[in-house]
Coordinates of C-alpha atoms and ligand atoms in Angstrom, one line a residue:
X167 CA 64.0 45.1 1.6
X168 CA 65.1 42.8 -0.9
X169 CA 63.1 39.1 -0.7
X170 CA 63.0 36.8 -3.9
X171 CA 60.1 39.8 -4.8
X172 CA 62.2 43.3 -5.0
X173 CA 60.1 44.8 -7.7
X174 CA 62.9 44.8 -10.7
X175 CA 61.2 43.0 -13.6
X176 CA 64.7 42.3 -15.5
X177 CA 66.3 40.6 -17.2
X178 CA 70.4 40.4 -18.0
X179 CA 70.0 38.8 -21.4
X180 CA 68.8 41.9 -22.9
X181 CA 70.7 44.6 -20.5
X182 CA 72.2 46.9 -22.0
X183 CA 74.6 48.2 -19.4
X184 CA 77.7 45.7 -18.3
X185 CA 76.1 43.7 -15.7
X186 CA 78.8 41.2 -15.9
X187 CA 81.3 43.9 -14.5
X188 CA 78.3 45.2 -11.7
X189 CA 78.5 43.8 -8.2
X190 CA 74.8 41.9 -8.1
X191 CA 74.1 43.9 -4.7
X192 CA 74.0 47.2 -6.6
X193 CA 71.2 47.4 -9.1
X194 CA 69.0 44.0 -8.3
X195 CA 70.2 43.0 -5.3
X196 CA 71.7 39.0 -3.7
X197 CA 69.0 37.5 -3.2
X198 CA 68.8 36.6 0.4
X199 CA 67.3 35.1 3.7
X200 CA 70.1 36.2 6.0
X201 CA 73.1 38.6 5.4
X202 CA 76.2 39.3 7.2
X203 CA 78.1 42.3 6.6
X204 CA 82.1 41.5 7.5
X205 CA 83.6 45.1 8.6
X206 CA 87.4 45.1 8.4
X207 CA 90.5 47.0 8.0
X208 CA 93.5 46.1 5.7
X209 CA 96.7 45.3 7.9
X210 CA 99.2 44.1 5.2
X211 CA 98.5 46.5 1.9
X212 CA 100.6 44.1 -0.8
X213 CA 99.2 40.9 0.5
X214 CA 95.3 41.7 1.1
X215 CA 95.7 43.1 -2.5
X216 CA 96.7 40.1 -4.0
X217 CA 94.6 37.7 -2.4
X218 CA 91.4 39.9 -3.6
X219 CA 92.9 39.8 -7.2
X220 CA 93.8 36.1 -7.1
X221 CA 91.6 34.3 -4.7
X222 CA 88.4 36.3 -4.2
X223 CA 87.3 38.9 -7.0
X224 CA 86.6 36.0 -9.3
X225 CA 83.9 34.7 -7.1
X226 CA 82.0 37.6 -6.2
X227 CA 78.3 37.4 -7.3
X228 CA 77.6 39.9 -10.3
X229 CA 74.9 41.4 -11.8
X230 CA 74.7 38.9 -14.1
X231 CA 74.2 36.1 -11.8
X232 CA 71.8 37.6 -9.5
X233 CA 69.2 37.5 -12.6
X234 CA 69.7 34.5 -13.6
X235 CA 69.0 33.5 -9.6
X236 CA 66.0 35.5 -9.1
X237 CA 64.7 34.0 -12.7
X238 CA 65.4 30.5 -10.7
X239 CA 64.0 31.4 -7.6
X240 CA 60.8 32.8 -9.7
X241 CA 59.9 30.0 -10.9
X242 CA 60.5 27.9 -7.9
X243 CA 56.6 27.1 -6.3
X244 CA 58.3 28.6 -3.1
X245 CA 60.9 31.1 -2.5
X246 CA 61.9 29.4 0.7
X247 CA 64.1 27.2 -0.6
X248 CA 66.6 29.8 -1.0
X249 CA 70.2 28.3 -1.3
X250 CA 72.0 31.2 -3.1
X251 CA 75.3 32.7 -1.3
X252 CA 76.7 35.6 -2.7
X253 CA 79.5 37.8 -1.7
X254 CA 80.1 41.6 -2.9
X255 CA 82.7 43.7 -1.5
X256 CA 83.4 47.7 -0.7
X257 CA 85.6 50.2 0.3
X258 CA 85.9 53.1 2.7
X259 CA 88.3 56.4 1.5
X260 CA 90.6 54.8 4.4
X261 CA 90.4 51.1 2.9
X262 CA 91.0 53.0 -0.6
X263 CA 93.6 55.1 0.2
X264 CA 95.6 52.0 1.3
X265 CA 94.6 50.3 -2.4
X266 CA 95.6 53.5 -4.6
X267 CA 96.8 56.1 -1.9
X268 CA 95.5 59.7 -3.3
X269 CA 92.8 58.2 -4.9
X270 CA 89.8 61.1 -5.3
X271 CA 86.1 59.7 -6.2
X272 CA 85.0 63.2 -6.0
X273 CA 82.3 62.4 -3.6
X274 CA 83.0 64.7 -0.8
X275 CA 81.3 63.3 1.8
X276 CA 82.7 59.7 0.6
X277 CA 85.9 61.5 1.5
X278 CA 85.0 62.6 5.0
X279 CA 83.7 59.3 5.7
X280 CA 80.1 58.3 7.7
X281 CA 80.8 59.4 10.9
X282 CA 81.9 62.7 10.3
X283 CA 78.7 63.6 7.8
X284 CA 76.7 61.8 10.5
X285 CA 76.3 64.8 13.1
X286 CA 74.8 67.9 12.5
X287 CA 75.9 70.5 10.9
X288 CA 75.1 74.5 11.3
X289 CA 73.5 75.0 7.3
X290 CA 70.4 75.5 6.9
X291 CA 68.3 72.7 4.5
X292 CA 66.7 74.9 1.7
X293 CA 62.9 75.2 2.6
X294 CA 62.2 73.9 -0.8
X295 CA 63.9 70.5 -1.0
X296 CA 64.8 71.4 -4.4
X297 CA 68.0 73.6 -3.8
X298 CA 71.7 73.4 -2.7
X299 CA 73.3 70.6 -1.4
X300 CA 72.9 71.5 2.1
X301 CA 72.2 68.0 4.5
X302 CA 72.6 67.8 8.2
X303 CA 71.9 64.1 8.5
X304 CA 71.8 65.1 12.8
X305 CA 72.6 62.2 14.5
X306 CA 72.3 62.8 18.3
X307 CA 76.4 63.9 19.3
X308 CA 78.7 65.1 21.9
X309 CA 81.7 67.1 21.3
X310 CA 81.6 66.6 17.4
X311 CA 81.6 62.3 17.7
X312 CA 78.1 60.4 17.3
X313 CA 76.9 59.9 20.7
X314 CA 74.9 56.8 19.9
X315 CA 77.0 55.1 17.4
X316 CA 78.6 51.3 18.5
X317 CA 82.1 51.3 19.6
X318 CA 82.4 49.3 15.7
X319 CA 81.7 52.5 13.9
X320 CA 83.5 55.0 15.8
X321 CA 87.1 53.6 14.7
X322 CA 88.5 52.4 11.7
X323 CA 86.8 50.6 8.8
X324 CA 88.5 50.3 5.4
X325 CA 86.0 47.7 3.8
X326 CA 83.3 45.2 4.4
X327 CA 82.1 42.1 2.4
X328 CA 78.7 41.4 2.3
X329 CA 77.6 37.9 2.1
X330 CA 74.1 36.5 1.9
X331 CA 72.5 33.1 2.1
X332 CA 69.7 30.9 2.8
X333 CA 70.6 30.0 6.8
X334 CA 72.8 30.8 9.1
X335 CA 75.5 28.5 7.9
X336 CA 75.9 29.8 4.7
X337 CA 77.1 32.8 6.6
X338 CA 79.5 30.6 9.0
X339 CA 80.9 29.1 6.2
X340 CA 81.8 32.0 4.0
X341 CA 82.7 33.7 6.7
X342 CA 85.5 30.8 7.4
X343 CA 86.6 31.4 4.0
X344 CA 87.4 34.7 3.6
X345 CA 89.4 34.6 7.1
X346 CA 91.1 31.1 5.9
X347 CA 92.1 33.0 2.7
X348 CA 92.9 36.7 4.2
X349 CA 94.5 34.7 6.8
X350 CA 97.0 38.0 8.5
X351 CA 96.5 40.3 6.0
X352 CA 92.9 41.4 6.9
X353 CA 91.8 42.3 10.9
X354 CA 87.9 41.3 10.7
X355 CA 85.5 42.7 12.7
X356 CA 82.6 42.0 14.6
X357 CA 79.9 41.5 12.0
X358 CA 76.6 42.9 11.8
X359 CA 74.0 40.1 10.6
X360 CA 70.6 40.7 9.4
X361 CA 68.1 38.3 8.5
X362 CA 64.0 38.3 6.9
X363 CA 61.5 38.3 9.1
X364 CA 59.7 34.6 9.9
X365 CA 56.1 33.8 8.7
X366 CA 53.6 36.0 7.6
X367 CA 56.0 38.6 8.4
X368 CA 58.4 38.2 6.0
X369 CA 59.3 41.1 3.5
X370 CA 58.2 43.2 6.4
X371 CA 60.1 45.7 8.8
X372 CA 60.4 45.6 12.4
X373 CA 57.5 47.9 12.6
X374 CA 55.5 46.0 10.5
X375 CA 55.4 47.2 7.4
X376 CA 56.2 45.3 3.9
X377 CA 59.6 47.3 2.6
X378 CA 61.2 47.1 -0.5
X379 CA 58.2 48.0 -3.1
X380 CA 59.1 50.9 -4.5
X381 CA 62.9 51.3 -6.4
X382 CA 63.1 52.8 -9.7
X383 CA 63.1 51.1 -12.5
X384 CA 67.3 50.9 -13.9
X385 CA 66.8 52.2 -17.5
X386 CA 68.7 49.5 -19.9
X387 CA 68.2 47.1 -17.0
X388 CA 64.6 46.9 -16.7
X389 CA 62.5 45.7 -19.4
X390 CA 59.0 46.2 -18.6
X391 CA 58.4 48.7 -15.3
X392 CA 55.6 47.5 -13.3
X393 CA 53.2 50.6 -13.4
X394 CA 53.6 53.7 -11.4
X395 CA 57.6 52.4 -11.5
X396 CA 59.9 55.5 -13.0
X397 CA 62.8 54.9 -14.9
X398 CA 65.6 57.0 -13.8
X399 CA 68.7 57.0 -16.1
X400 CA 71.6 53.9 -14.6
X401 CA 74.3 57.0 -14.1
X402 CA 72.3 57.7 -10.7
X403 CA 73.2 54.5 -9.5
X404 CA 76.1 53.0 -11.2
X405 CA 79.3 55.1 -12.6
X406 CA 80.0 55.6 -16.2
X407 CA 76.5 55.2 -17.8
X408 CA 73.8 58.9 -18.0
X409 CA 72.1 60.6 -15.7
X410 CA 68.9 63.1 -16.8
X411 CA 69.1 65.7 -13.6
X412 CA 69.7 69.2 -14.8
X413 CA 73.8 69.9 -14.3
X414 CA 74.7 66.7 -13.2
X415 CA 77.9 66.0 -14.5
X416 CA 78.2 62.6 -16.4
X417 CA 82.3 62.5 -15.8
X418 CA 83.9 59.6 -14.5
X419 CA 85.9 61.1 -11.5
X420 CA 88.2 58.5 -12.5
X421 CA 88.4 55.6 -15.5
X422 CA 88.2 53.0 -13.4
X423 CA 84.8 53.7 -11.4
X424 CA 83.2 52.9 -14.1
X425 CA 80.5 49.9 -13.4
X426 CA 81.2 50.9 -9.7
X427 CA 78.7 52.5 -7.0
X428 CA 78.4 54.3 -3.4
X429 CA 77.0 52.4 -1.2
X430 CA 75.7 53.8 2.4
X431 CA 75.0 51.5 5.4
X432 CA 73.4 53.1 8.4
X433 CA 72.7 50.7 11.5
X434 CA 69.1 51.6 12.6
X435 CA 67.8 50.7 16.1
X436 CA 63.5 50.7 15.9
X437 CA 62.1 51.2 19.2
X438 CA 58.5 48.9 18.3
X439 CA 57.4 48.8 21.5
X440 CA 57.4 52.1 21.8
X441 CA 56.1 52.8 18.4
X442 CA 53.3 50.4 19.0
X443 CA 52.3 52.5 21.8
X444 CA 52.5 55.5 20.5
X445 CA 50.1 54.5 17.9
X446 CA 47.7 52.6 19.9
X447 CA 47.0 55.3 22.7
X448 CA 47.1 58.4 20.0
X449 CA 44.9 56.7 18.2
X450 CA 42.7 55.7 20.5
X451 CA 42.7 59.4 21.5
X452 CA 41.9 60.9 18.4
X453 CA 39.0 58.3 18.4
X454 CA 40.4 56.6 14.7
X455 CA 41.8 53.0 14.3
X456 CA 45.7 53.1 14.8
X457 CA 46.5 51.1 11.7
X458 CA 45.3 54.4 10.4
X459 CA 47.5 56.5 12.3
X460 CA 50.2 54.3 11.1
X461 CA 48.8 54.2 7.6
X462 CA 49.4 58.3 7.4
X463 CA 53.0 57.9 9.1
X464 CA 54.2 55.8 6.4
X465 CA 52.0 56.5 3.3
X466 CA 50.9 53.0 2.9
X467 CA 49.2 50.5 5.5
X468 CA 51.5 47.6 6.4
X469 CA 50.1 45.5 3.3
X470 CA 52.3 47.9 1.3
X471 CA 48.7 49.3 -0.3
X472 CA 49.0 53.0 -0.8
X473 CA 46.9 55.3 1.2
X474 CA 46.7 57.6 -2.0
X475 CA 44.4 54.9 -4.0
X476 CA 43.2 53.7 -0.1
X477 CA 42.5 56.2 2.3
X478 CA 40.3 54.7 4.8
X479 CA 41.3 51.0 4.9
X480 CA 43.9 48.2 4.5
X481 CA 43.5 46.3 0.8
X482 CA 45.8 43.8 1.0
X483 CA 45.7 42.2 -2.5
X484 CA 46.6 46.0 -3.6
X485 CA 49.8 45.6 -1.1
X486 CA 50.4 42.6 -2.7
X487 CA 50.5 43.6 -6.3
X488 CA 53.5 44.7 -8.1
X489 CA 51.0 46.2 -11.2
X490 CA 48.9 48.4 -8.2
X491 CA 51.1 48.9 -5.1
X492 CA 53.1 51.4 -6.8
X493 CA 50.6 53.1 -9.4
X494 CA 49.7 56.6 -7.8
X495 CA 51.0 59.8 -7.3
X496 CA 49.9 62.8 -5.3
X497 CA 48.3 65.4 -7.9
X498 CA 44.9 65.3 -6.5
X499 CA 46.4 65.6 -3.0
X500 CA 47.5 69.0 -2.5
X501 CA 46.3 69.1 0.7
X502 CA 47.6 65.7 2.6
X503 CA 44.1 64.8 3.0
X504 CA 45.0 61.1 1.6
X505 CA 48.4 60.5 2.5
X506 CA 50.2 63.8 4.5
X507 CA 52.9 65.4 3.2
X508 CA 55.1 64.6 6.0
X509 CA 54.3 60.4 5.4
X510 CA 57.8 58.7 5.0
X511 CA 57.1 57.5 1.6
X512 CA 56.4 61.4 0.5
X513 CA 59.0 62.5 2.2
X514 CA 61.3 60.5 0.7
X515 CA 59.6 60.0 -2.9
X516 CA 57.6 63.3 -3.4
X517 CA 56.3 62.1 -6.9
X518 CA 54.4 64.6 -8.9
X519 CA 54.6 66.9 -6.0
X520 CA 58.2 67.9 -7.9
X521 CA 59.1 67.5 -11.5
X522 CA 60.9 64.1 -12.7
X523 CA 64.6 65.4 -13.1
X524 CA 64.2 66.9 -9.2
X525 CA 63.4 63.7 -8.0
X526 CA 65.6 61.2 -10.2
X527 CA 68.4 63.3 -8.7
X528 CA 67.6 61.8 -5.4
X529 CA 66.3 58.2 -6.1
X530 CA 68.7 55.5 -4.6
X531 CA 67.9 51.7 -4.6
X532 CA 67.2 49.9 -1.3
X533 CA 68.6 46.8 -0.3
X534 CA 68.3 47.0 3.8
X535 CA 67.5 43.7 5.9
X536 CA 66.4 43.6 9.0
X537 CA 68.3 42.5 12.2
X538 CA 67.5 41.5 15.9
X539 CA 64.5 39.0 17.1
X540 CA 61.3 39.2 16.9
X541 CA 59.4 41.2 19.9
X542 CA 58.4 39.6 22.7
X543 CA 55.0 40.3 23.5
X544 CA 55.5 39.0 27.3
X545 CA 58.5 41.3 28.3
X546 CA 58.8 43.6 26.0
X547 CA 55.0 45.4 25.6
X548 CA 55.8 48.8 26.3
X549 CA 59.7 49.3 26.6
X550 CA 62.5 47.5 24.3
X551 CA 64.7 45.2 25.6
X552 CA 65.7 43.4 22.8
X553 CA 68.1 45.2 20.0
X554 CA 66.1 45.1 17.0
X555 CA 65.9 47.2 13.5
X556 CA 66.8 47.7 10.2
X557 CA 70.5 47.2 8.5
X558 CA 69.7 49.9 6.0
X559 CA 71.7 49.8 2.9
X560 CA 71.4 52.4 -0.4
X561 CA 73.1 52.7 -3.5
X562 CA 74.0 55.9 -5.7
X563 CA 76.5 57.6 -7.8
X564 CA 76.4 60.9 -5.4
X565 CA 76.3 60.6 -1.5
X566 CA 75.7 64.2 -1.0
X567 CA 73.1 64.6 -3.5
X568 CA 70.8 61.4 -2.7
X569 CA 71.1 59.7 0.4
X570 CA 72.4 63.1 2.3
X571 CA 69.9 64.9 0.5
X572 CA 67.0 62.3 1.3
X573 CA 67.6 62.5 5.1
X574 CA 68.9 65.7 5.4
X575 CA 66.6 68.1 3.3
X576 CA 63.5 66.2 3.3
X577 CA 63.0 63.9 5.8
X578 CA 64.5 66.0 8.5
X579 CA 63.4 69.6 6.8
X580 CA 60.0 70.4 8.7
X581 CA 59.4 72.7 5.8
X582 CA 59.8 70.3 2.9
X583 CA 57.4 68.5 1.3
X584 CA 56.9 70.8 -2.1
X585 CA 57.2 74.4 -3.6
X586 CA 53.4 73.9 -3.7
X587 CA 52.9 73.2 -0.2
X588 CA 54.7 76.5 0.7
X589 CA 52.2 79.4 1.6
X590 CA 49.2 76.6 1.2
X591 CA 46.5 75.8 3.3
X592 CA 44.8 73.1 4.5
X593 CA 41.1 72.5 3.3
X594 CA 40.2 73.9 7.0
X595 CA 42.1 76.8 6.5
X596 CA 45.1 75.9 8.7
X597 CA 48.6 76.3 7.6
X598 CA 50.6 73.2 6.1
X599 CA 53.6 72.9 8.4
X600 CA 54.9 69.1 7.4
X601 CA 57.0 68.6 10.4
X602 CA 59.7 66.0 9.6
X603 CA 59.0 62.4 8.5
X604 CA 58.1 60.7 11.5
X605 CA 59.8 57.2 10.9
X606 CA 63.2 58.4 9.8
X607 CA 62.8 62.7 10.3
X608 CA 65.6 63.8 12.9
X609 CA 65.6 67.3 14.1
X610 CA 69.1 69.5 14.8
X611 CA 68.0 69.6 18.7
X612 CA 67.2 65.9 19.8
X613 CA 66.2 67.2 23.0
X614 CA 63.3 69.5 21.0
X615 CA 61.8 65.7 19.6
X616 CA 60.1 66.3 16.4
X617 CA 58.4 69.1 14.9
X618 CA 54.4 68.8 14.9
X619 CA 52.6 68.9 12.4
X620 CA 49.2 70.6 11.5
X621 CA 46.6 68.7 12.9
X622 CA 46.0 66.8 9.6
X623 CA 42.3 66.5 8.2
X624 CA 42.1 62.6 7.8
X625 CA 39.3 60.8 6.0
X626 CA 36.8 59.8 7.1
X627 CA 36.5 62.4 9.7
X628 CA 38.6 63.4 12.8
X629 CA 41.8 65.0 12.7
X630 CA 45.7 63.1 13.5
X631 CA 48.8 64.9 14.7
X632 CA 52.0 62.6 14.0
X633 CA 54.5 62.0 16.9
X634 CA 56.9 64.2 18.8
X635 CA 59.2 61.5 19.5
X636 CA 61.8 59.6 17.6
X637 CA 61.4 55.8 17.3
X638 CA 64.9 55.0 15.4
X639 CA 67.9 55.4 17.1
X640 CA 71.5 55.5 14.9
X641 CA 73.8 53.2 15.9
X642 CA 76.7 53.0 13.3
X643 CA 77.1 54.0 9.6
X644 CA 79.7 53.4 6.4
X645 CA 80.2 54.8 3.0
X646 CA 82.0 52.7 0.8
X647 CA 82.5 52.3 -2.9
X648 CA 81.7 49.3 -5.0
X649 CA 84.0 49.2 -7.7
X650 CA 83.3 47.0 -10.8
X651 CA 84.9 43.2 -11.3
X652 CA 87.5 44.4 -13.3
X653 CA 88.4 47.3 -11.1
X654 CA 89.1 44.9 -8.6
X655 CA 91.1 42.5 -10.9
X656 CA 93.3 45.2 -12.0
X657 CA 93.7 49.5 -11.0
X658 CA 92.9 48.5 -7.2
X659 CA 95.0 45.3 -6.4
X660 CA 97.9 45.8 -9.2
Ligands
LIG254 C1 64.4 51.9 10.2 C2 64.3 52.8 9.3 C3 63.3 52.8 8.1 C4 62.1 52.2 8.0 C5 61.4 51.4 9.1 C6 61.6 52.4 6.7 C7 60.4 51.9 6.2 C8 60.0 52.1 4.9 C9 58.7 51.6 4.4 C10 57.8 50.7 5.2 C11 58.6 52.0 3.1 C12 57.5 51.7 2.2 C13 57.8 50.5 1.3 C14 58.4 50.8 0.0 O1 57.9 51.8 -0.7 O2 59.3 50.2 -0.4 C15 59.8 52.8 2.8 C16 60.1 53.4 1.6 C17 61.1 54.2 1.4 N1 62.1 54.6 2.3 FE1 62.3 53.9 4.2 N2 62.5 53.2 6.0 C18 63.6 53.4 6.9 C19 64.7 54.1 6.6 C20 64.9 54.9 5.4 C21 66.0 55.7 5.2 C22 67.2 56.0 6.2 C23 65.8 56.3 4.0 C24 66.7 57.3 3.2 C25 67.3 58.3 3.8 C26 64.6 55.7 3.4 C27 64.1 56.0 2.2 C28 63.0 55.4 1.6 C29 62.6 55.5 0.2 C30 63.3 56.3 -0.8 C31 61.4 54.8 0.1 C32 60.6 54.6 -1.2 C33 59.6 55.8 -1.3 C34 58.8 55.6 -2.6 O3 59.5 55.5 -3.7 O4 57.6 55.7 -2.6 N3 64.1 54.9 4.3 N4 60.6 52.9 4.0

């Protein structure tokens, strides 16, 4: 997740798409300690709208701004002393409706909404991961409704502002704010806040893995990639610019999305205790270290160093450096035996495993936080207590075709990695079955757990099955669109 280090080596000066008209959340991200997403539906249509327009669109933090920040906060000695607040603001199709009532963003599952895309659905996800738009994202349900959602998520949302700071009070105050200037016309909700872990474990998931190291690089936003870093054409993220995947269509559904973005939140409970344990006592049973065992589940230890350049062990100046953490792929890997085709980062990222306009299709950039304290090592060693995980946030030009594909044809397709896996064998002769990714993968039956996979050859001897539970638990979701500054200043509040 973003820390004053997500890996976007840019610089506005010499964009060449109209970052001062891109929310700064979108492409680089606000740069941030602790965030607070502000969930709310619109009560009084004429006078929310012209508060935005007058009042509030003018300060929200652009892309602009947020490289001119992360320039500061590069060359501070420490990235501690953050101090930045930024603000960034999006809609649902019920908070849109309200601003331009018909409006279509020819998104269709923008226009269902989260909670209705969240539970499975009967289609099948094409074995390959490369073919039709078929996702069930399978959130555990009953009757059709998300049985493990919060209350929050279930009902109405028409928008949420995002705000991000240095402390806690950078949140209380903006908060203030915005409810001093809404005042009646807004009905805010409970918000959801996240903030980077303390210490050594900053930068680093619940689990306890550094996050945030590989998003593509923006093509006309970033200058130099670090290597291994793919630049994917700025239409996959942002409206109105190109997009290289075969048949996408480079139409603006309409004039004024341009400079504007999907953004999907998804509240994700981590059960680390449980993780933990699962790790430690397979592990131990399979006679291999568990960082190892973890290592394989992800696809890179929790340094952030790739198993694909490390198989055997942690090398923590690798995980540390933007020119080596991201500079492999998995040609010479056909068989998993460095980093599994089920891992969460091949899963999600297969690399040369497809070609580059099947993956740029599905890149999305990252900008999740965590939320919840720390674990408790005294109460909480083998059960949670304690509601902890990741805010996870995304950004794309097509729901359906990146995040929905991402979860639902991958990570939860125990047939995908690759065309090439299909039919293969392992070096022992046994067949590849993948399974689904074991941090994120969810199967159609939550009672059936999670597919197994071949037992996986894993250097430098032994053999590792990944889990048949699930350690993250959905608890809410939102899609909303980002439109651009001037969007808001004018077609949406006029
Ligand atoms: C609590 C839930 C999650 C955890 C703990 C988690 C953890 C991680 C970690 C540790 C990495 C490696 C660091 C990096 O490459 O940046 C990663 C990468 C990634 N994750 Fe997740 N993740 C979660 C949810 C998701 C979801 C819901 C998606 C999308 C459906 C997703 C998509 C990705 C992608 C695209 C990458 C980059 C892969 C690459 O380019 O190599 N993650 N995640």
């Amino acid at each position: 997740m973003p820390t004053p280090l997500t890996p976007m080596p840019v610089s506005a000066a010499v964009s060449n798409l109209e970052v001062a008209q891109i929310q700064g959340d979108i492409l680089i991200g606000l740069q941030k300690l602790v965030q607070r997403f502000v969930f709310f539906e619109i009560a009084n249509v004429d006078s929310f709208k012209s508060i935005l327009r007058q009042q509030v669109s003018g300060g929200l933090v652009t892309t602009t701004q947020v490289a001119k920040d992360r320039e500061q906060i590069l060359s501070q000695s420490s990235g501690q002393n953050l101090s930045l607040i930024g603000v960034n603001i999006g809609f649902s199709n019920t908070g849109m409706q309200k601003l331009i009532p018909g409006a279509d963003l020819g998104d269709s599952s923008f226009g269902a909404g989260a909670k209705l895309r969240a539970i499975a659905m009967t289609s099948t996800p094409d074995p390959t991961g490369a073919g039709p738009d078929t996702q069930p994202i399978n959130d555990p349900s009953v009757e059709g409704v998300p049985s493990t959602w919060d209350a929050k998520f279930l009902g109405n949302i028409d928008g949420v502002f995002i705000i991000t700071g240095g402390s806690g009070s950078d949140l209380g105050m903006q908060t203030q704010a915005l409810k001093s200037a809404f005042g009646t016309s807004w009905l805010p909700l409970d918000p959801e806040d996240g903030q980077v872990r303390p210490g050594s474990n900053k930068g680093h998931e619940h689990f306890g893995w550094l996050d945030g190291i590989s998003q593509p690089a923006v093509n006309g936003l970033v200058v130099s990639p670090f290597p291994g870093q793919d630049v994917v054409e700025a239409g996959h993220f942002v409206f109105g610019y190109p997009k290289v995947a075969a048949g996408a269509s480079f139409a603006l559904p309409q004039p004024w999305m341009k400079n504007g973005s999907f953004m999907v939140f998804r509240k994700l409970q981590q059960l680390v205790p449980e993780f933990t344990t699962f790790i430690n006592d397979s592990a131990t049973a399979s006679g291999v270290a568990p960082e190892l065992l973890g290592a394989r589940m992800v696809g890179r230890w929790k340094s952030g160093a790739p198993v694909s350049t490390n198989p055997t062990a942690d090398n923590a100046p690798v995980g540390d450096d933007s020119a080596q953490n991201n500079n492999f792929d998995f040609a010479t890997d056909q068989s998993g035996q460095s980093c599994p085709f089920s891992a969460h980062i091949r899963k999600t990222n297969p690399r040369s495993d497809l070609s580059k306009p099947q993956l740029d299709a599905r890149r999305v950039i990252r900008q999740g936080i965590p939320y919840g304290p720390e674990v408790d090592p005294a109460t909480e060693s083998t059960t949670t207590i304690s509601n902890r995980g990741l805010l996870f946030v995304c950004y794309q030009t097509s729901i359906l075709s990146q995040f929905e594909f991402l979860q639902g044809s991958w990570a939860n397709n125990p047939d995908f990695i690759c065309p090439i896996a299909k039919g293969a064998n392992h070096a022992d002769g046994t067949a590849i079955t993948t399974g689904i990714d074991p941090i994120i993968g969810q199967p159609v039956d939550p009672t059936v757990g999670r597919t197994p996979d071949s037992a996986i050859p894993t250097p430098p001897g032994g053999v590792l099955t990944m889990p048949t539970t699930l350690f993250i638990k959905p608890l809410g979701g939102g899609y909303f669109f980002m439109p651009s500054i001037s969007a808001l200043a004018n077609e949406l509040t006029t």
